[in-house]
Coordinates of C-alpha atoms in Angstrom, one line a residue:
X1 CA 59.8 126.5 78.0
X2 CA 59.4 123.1 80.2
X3 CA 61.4 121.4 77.9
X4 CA 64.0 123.4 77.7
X5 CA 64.4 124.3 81.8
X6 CA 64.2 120.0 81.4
X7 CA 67.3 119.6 79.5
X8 CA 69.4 122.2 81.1
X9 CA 68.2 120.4 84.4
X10 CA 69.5 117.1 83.0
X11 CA 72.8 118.7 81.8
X12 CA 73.5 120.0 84.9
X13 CA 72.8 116.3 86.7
X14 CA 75.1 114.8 84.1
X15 CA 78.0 117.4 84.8
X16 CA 77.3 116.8 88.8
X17 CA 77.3 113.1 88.4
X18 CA 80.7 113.5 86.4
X19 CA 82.4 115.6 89.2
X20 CA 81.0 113.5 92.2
X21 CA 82.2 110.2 90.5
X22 CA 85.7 111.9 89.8
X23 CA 85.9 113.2 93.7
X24 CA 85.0 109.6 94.9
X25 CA 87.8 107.9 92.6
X26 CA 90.2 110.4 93.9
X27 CA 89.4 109.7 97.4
X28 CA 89.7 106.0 96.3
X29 CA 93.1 106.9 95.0
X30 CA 93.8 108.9 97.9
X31 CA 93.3 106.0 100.4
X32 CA 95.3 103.8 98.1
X33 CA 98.4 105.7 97.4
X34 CA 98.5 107.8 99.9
X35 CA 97.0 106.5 103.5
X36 CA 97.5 102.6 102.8
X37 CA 101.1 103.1 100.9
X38 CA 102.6 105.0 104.0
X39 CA 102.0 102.0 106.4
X40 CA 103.0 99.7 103.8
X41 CA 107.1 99.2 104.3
X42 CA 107.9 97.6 101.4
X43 CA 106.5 100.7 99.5
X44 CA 109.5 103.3 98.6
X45 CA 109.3 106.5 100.8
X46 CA 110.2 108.3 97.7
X47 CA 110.6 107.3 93.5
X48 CA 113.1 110.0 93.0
X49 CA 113.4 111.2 89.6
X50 CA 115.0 114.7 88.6
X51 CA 113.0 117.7 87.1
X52 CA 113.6 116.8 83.7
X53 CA 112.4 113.2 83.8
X54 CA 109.1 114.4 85.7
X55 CA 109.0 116.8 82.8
X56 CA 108.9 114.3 80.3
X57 CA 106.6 112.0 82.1
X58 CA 104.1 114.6 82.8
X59 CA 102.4 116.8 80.7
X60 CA 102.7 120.2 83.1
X61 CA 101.6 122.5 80.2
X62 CA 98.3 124.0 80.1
X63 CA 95.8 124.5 77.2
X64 CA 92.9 126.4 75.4
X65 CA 90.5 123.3 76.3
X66 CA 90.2 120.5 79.2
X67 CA 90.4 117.0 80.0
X68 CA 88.3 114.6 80.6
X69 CA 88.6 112.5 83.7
X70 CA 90.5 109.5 83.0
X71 CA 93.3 112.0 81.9
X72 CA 92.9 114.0 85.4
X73 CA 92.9 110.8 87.5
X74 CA 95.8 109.7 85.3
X75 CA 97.4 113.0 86.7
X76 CA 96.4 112.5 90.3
X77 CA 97.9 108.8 89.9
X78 CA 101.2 110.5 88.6
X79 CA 101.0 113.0 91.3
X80 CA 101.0 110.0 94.4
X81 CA 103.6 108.0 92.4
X82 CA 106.3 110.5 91.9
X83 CA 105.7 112.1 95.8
X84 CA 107.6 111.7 98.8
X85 CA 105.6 109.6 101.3
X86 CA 106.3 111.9 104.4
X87 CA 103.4 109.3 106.4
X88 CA 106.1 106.5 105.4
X89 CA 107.4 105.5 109.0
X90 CA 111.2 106.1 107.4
X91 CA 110.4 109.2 106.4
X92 CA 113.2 111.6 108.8
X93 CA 113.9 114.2 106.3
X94 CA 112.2 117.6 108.1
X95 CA 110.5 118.3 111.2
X96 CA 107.4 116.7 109.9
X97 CA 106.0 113.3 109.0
X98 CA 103.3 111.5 109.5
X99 CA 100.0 111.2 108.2
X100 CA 97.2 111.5 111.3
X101 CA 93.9 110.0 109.9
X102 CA 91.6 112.6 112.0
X103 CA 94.1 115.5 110.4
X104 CA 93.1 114.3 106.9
X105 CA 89.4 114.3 107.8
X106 CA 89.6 117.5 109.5
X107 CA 91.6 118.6 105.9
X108 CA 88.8 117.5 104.0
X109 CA 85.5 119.3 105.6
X110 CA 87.7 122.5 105.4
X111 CA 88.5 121.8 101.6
X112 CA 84.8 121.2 101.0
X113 CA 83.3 123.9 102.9
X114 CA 86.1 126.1 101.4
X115 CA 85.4 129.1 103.4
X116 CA 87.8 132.3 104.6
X117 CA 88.3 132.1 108.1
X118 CA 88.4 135.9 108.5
X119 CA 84.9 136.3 110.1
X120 CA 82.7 135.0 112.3
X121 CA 80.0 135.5 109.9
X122 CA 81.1 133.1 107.5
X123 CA 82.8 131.0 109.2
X124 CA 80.9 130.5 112.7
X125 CA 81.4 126.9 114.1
X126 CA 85.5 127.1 112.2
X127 CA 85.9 130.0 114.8
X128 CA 84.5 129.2 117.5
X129 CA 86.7 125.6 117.4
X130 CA 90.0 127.5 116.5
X131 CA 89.2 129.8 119.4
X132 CA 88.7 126.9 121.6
X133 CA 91.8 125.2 121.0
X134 CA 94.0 128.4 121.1
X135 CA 92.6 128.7 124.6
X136 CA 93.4 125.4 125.4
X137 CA 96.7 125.4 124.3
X138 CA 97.4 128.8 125.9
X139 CA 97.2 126.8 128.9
X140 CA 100.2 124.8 128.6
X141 CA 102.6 127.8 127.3
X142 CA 101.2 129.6 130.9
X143 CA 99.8 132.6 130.2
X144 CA 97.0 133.5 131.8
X145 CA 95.2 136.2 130.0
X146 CA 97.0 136.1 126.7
X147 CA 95.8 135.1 123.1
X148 CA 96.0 133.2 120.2
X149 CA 95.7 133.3 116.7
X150 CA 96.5 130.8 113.9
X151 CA 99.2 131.6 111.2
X152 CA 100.7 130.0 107.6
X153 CA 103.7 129.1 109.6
X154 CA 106.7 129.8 112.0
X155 CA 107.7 132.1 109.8
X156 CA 104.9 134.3 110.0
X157 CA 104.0 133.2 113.3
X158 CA 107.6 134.9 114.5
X159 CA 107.0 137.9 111.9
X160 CA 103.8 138.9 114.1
X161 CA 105.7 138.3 116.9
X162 CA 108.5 141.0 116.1
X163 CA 105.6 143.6 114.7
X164 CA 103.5 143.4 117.7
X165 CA 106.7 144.2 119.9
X166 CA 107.6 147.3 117.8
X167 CA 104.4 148.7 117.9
X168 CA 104.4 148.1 121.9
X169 CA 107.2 150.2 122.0
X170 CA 106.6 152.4 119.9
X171 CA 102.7 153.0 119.1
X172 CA 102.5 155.5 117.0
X173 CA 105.2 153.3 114.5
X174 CA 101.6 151.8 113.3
X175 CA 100.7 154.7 111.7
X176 CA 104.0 156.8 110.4
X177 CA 105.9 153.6 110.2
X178 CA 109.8 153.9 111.2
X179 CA 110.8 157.3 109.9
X180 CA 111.9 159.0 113.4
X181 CA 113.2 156.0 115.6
X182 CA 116.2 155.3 116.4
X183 CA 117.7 152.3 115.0
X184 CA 115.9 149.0 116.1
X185 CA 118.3 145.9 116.7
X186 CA 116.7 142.1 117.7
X187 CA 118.7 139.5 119.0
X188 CA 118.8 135.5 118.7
X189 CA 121.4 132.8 118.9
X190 CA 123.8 131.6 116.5
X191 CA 121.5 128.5 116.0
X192 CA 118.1 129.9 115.5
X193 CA 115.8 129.3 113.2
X194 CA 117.0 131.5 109.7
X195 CA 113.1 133.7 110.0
X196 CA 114.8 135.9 112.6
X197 CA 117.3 137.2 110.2
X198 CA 114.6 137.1 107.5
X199 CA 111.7 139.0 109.2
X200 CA 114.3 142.0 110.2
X201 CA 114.4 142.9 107.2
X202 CA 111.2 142.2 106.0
X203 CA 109.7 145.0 108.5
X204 CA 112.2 146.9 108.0
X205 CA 114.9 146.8 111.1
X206 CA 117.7 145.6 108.9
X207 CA 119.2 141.9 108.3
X208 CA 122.4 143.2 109.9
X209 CA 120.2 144.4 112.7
X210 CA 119.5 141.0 114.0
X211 CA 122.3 140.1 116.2
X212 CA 123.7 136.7 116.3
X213 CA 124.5 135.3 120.2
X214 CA 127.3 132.9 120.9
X215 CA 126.1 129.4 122.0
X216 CA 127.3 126.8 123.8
X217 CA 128.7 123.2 123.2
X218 CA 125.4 122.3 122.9
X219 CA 123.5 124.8 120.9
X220 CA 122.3 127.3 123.8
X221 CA 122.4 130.5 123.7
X222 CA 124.2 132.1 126.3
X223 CA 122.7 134.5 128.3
X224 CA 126.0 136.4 129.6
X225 CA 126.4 136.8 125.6
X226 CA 123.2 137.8 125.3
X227 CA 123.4 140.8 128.2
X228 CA 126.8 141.7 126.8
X229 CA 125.4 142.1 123.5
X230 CA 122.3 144.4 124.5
X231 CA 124.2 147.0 126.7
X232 CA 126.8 147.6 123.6
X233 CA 123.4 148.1 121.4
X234 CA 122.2 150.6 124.1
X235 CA 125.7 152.5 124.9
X236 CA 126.0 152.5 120.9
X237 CA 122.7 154.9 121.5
X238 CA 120.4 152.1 119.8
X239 CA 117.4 150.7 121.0
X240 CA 117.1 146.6 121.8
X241 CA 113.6 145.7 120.9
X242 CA 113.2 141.7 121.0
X243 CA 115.2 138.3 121.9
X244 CA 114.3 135.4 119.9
X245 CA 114.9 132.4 122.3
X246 CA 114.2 129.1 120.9
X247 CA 112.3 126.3 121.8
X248 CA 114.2 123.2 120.0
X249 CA 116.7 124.6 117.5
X250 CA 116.3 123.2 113.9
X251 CA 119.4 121.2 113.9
X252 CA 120.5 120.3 117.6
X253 CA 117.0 120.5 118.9
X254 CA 118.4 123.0 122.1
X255 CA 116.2 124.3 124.4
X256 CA 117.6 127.9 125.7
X257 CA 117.6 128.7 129.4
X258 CA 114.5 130.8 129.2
X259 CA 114.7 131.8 132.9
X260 CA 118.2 133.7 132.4
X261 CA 117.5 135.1 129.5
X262 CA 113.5 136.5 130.7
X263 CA 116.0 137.5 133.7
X264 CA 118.0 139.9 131.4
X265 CA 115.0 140.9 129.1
X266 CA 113.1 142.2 132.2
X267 CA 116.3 143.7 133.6
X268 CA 116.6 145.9 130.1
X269 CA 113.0 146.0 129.2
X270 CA 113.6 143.6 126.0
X271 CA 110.3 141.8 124.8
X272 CA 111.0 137.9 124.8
X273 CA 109.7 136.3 121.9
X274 CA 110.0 132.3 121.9
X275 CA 110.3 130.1 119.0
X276 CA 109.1 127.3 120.1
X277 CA 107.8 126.0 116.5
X278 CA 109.7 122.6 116.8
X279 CA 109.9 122.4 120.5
X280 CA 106.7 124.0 122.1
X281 CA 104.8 120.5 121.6
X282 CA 107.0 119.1 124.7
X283 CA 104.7 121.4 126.7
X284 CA 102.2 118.6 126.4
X285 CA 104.2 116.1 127.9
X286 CA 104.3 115.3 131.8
X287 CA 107.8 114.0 131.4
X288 CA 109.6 116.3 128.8
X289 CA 107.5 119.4 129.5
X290 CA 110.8 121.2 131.7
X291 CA 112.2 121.4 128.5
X292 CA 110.4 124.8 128.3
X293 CA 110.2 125.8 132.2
X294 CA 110.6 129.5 131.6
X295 CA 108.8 130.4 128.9
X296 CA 105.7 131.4 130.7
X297 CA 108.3 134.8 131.3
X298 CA 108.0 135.4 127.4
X299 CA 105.7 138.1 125.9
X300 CA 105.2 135.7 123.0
X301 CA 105.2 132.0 121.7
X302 CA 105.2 130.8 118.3
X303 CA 104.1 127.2 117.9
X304 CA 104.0 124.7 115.2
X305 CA 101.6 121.9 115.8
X306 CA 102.3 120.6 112.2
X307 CA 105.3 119.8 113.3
X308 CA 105.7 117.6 116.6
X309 CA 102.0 117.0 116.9
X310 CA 101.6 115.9 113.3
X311 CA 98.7 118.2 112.5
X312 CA 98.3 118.7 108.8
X313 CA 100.5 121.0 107.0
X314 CA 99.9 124.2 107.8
X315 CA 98.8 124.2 111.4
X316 CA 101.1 127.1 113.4
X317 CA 99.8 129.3 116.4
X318 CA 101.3 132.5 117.6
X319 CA 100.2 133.4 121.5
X320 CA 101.0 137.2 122.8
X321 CA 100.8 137.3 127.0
X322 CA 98.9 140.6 127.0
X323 CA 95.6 140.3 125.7
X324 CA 94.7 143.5 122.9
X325 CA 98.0 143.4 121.2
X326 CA 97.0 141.3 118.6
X327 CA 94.6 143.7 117.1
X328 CA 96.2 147.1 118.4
X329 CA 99.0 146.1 116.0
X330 CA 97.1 144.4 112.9
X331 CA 93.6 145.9 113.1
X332 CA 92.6 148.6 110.5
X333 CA 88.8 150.0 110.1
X334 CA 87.4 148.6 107.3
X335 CA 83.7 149.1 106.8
X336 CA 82.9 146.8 104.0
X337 CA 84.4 143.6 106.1
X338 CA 84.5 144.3 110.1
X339 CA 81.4 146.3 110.4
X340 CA 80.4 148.0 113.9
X341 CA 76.4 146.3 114.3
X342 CA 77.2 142.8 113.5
X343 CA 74.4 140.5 115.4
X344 CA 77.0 138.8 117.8
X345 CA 80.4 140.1 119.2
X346 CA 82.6 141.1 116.5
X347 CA 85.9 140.2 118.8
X348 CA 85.1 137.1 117.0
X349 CA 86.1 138.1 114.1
X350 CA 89.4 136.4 113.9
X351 CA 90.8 138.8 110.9
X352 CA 90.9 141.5 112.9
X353 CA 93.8 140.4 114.5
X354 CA 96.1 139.5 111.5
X355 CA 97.7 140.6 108.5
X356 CA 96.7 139.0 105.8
X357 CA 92.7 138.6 105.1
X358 CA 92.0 135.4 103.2
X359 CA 93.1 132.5 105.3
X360 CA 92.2 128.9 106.0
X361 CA 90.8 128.1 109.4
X362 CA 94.0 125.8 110.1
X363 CA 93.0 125.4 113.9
X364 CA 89.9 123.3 113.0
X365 CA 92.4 120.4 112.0
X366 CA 93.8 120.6 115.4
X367 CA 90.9 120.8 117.6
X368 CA 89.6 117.9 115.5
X369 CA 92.6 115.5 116.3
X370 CA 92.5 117.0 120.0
X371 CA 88.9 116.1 119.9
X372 CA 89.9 112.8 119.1
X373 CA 93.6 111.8 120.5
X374 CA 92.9 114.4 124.1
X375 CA 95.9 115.6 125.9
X376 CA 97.2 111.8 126.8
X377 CA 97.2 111.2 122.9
X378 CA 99.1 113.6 122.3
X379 CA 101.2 113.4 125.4
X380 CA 101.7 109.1 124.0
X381 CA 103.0 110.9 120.6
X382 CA 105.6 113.5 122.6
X383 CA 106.7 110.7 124.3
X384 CA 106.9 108.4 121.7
X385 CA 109.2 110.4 119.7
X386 CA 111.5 110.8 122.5
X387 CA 111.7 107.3 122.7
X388 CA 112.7 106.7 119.9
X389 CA 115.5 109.1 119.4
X390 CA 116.6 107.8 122.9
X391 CA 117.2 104.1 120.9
X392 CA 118.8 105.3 118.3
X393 CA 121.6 106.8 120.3
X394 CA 121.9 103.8 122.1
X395 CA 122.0 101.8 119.2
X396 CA 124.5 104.4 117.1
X397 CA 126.5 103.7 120.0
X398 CA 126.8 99.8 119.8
X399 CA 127.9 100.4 116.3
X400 CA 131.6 100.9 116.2
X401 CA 131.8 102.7 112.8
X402 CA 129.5 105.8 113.7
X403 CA 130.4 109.1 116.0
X404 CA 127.5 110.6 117.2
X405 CA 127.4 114.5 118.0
X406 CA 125.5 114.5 121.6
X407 CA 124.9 111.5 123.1
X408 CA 122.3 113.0 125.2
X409 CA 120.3 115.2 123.1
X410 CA 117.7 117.2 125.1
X411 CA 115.1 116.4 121.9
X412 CA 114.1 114.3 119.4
X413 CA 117.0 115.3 117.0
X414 CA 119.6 112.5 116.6
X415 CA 123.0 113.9 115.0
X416 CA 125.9 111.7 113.8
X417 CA 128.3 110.7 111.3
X418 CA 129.1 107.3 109.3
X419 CA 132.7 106.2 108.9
X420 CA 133.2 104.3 105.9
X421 CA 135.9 101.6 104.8
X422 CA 138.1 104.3 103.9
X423 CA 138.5 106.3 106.4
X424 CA 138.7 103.8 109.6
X425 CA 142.0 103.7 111.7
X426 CA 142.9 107.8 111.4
X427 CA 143.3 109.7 113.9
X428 CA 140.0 111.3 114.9
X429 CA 141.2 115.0 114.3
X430 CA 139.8 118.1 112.1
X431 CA 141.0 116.8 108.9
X432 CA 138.8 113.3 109.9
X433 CA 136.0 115.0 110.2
X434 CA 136.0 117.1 107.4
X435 CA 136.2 113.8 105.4
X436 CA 133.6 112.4 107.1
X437 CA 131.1 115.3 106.1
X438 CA 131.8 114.7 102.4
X439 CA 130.4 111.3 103.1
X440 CA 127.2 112.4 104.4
X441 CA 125.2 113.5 101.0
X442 CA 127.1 110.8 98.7
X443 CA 125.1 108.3 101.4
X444 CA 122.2 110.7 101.6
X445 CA 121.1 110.7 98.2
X446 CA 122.0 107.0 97.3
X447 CA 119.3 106.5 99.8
X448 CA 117.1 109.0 98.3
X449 CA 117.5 107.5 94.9
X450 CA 116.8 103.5 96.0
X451 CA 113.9 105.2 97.9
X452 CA 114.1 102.9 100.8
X453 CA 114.9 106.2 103.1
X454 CA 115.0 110.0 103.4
X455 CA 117.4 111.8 106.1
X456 CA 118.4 115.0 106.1
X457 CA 121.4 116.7 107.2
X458 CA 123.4 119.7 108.3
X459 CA 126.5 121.4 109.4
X460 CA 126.5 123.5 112.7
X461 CA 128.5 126.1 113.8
X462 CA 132.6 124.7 113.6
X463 CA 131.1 120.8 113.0
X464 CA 130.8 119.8 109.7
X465 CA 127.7 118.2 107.7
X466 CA 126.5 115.3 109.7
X467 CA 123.3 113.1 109.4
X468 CA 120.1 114.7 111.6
X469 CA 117.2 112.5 111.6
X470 CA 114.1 114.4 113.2
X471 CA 111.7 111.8 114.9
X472 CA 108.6 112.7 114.3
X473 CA 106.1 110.1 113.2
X474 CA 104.9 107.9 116.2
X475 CA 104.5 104.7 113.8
X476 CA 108.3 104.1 113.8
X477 CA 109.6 101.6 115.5
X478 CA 112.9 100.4 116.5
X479 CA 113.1 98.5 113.7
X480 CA 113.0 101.0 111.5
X481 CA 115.6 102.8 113.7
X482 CA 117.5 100.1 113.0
X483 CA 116.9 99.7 109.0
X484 CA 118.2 103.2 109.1
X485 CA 121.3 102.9 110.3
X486 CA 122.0 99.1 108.3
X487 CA 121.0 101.6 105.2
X488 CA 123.6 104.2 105.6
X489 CA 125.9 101.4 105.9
X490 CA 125.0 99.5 102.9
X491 CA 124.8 102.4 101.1
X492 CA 128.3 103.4 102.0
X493 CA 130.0 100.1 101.9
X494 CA 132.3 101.2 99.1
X495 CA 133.6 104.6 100.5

């Protein structure tokens, strides 16, 4: 019998040693091809190759039996190789980038520990820290005796947002859901972010019911628009629930004027929801944080710290002003999860307030860079990222063949266009322009193919597609500003 407990004993250390030296060449690889090849220029931000050449490279099918570890380190290898470097400091495709060193520790005690964030009781020290930095962060958005909870992204984060304010209004909508109500209509500009339309009808109220506002030159909503728009929905005998105002639209970076439009939602008793996934992190900045002088008005306040603050992705917070709506709206009595008689407080019990039940206890990623950076740290990053869209205007406007959108953006995002060989001299009219946005993805993706840079871009309202770089990462420098815009015109040289 001792010989056999023996040899399973000595199996067992053989399989552990096997894992543990697997996890420590990963980690190797990790630091390699991940951490050191995003400060490394000279390294491609991206080896672009379609589906079916990854197909053919990789071998994505699964089988009866496993591999050994050279073949799964060979895979993890492939995996860095053919993956977009978004830590790469020419990395401007989306409003992300950036690789923060304390995020990717933070990342890997949650990974290890691997625990649902639901509870206290399971996860104690993950809650108490996501509680602390929600409460932290309420701070700068104003409210005084709100709350917080963490969410798996904007999207979700603005999805609460609109439950919470239907079940406000109408309470017993929780329960008998909306059979009986009159028709429910939202509101949000012509430039917000697509989850307004998309969470309408996810709960329900109807894609068409989310009504689109008329913006300004500048991407704003406009809150005589916005006034007009709710007393037709109210003479039409319909009921206006909730404005989505935004915080730093996706493409123009606008700020809306939160004070007018709090004006009106108080005026018709309209709950003021703020997206403020992009822009909310200018909240931590002394010079940039009247960006969002209003939103303190707001009932709720969606914010993305994986975004502007660099936090790993996923790492989005919803707040609500009034303290209890959270679990009013969410809560349900389940005896075999949120018992009555736990041994501490079970308001800690973060679950109760959401959704969905398995989740990851994001906000530990961001308390741990907060623990690290403070607010000044972040503040630097805020700042830094205004900076630098601040020289890339100046410099798109020493350059004679580019037109820039806004030459004073209120954000970070930097619009233009290039204007190749073929197209210089002509008058400057509709027609020009429309030419110039066929440009824009030809350049785009010769960029994407040599690897050397990734950019996105976007049409908006009557403008056609145009370049939008997002900056994000604070390890860019003007330099790489300026390697940008020497790229696009390399790349279109022959146009």
């Amino acid at each position: 019998m001792a010989s056999g407990n023996s040899n399973k004993c000595k199996v067992a250390t053989e399989a552990h040693d096997k894992e543990d030296a697997l996890l420590s060449d990963v980690f190797n690889l990790t630091m390699k091809m991940a951490v050191s090849a995003s400060r490394n220029r000279d390294n491609p931000v991206v080896r672009f190759k379609t589906p079916e050449v990854l197909e053919r490279e990789l071998n994505f099918g699964l089988s009866t039996d496993g591999v050994d570890n050279s073949e799964l380190l060979h895979i993890c290898e492939k995996v860095f190789e053919n993956s977009v470097l978004v830590g790469h400091p020419r990395f401007f495709n989306q409003q992300f980038a950036g690789l923060d060193s304390y995020g990717l520790a933070a990342n890997i005690v949650l990974d290890a520990l691997n625990v649902n964030g639901h509870t206290f009781e399971v996860a104690p020290v993950l809650t108490m820290t996501e509680l602390a930095v929600l409460k932290h962060m309420q701070k700068f958005v104003g409210y005084e005796d709100g709350e917080g909870v963490f969410c798996p992204g904007g999207t979700y984060s603005n999805m609460l947002a609109f439950n919470v304010a239907r079940i406000k209004r109408f309470p017993e909508s929780k329960a008998k859901g909306l059979y009986g109500l009159p028709k429910i209509v939202t509101f949000c500009s012509q430039q917000a972010h697509y989850s307004a339309q998309k969470n309408a009808a996810l709960l329900g109220y109807g894609e068409d019911s989310c009504v689109a506002v008329k913006c300004d030159s500048h991407g704003k909503m406009i809150p005589e628009e916005l006034e007009r728009k709710i007393v037709e929905t109210k003479n039409a005998g319909n009921v206006p629930l909730l404005v989505t105002a935004t915080a730093g639209t996706t493409v123009l970076g606008a700020f809306d004027p939160f004070n007018k439009i709090a004006d009106v939602c108080q005026k018709h008793g309209v709950w003021m929801h703020v997206d403020g996934a992009w822009g909310g992190s200018a909240l931590v900045s002394k010079k940039h944080r009247h960006l969002c002088a209003g939103v303190e008005r707001s009932d709720s306040f969606a914010w993305n710290p994986h975004k502007l603050l660099c936090a790993p992705v996923t790492c989005s917070a919803l707040f609500v002003k009034q303290k209890g709506l959270l679990n009013k709206s969410h809560s349900l009595h389940v005896p075999y999860l949120f018992q009555v008689g736990k041994p501490y407080d079970e308001s800690y019990d973060i679950g109760r307030k959401l959704v969905q039940c398995g989740r990851r206890s994001d906000g530990f990623k961001l308390w741990f860079m907060w623990k690290a950076k403070g607010d000044s740290g972040f503040e630097k990053v805020i700042d830094r990222a205004m900076d630098n869209a601040q020289h890339l205007i100046q410099a798109l406007k020493k350059r004679p063949n580019f037109r820039v959108l806004d030459d004073e953006p209120e954000f970070s995002n930097v619009t233009f266009w290039y204007i190749p060989p073929s197209l210089r001299g002509r008058d400057e009219n509709e027609e020009f322009y429309k030419d110039l946005a066929k440009i824009v993805p030809i350049i785009k993706h010769r960029m994407q193919k040599k690897g050397t840079v990734l950019v996105g871009f976007s049409p908006v309202a009557d403008r056609p597609t145009f370049f939008r770089m997002t900056c994000v990462n604070e390890k860019v420098s003007y330099e790489d500003m300026d390697f940008v815009l020497d790229e696009i015109e390399r790349c279109g040289a022959d146009l």
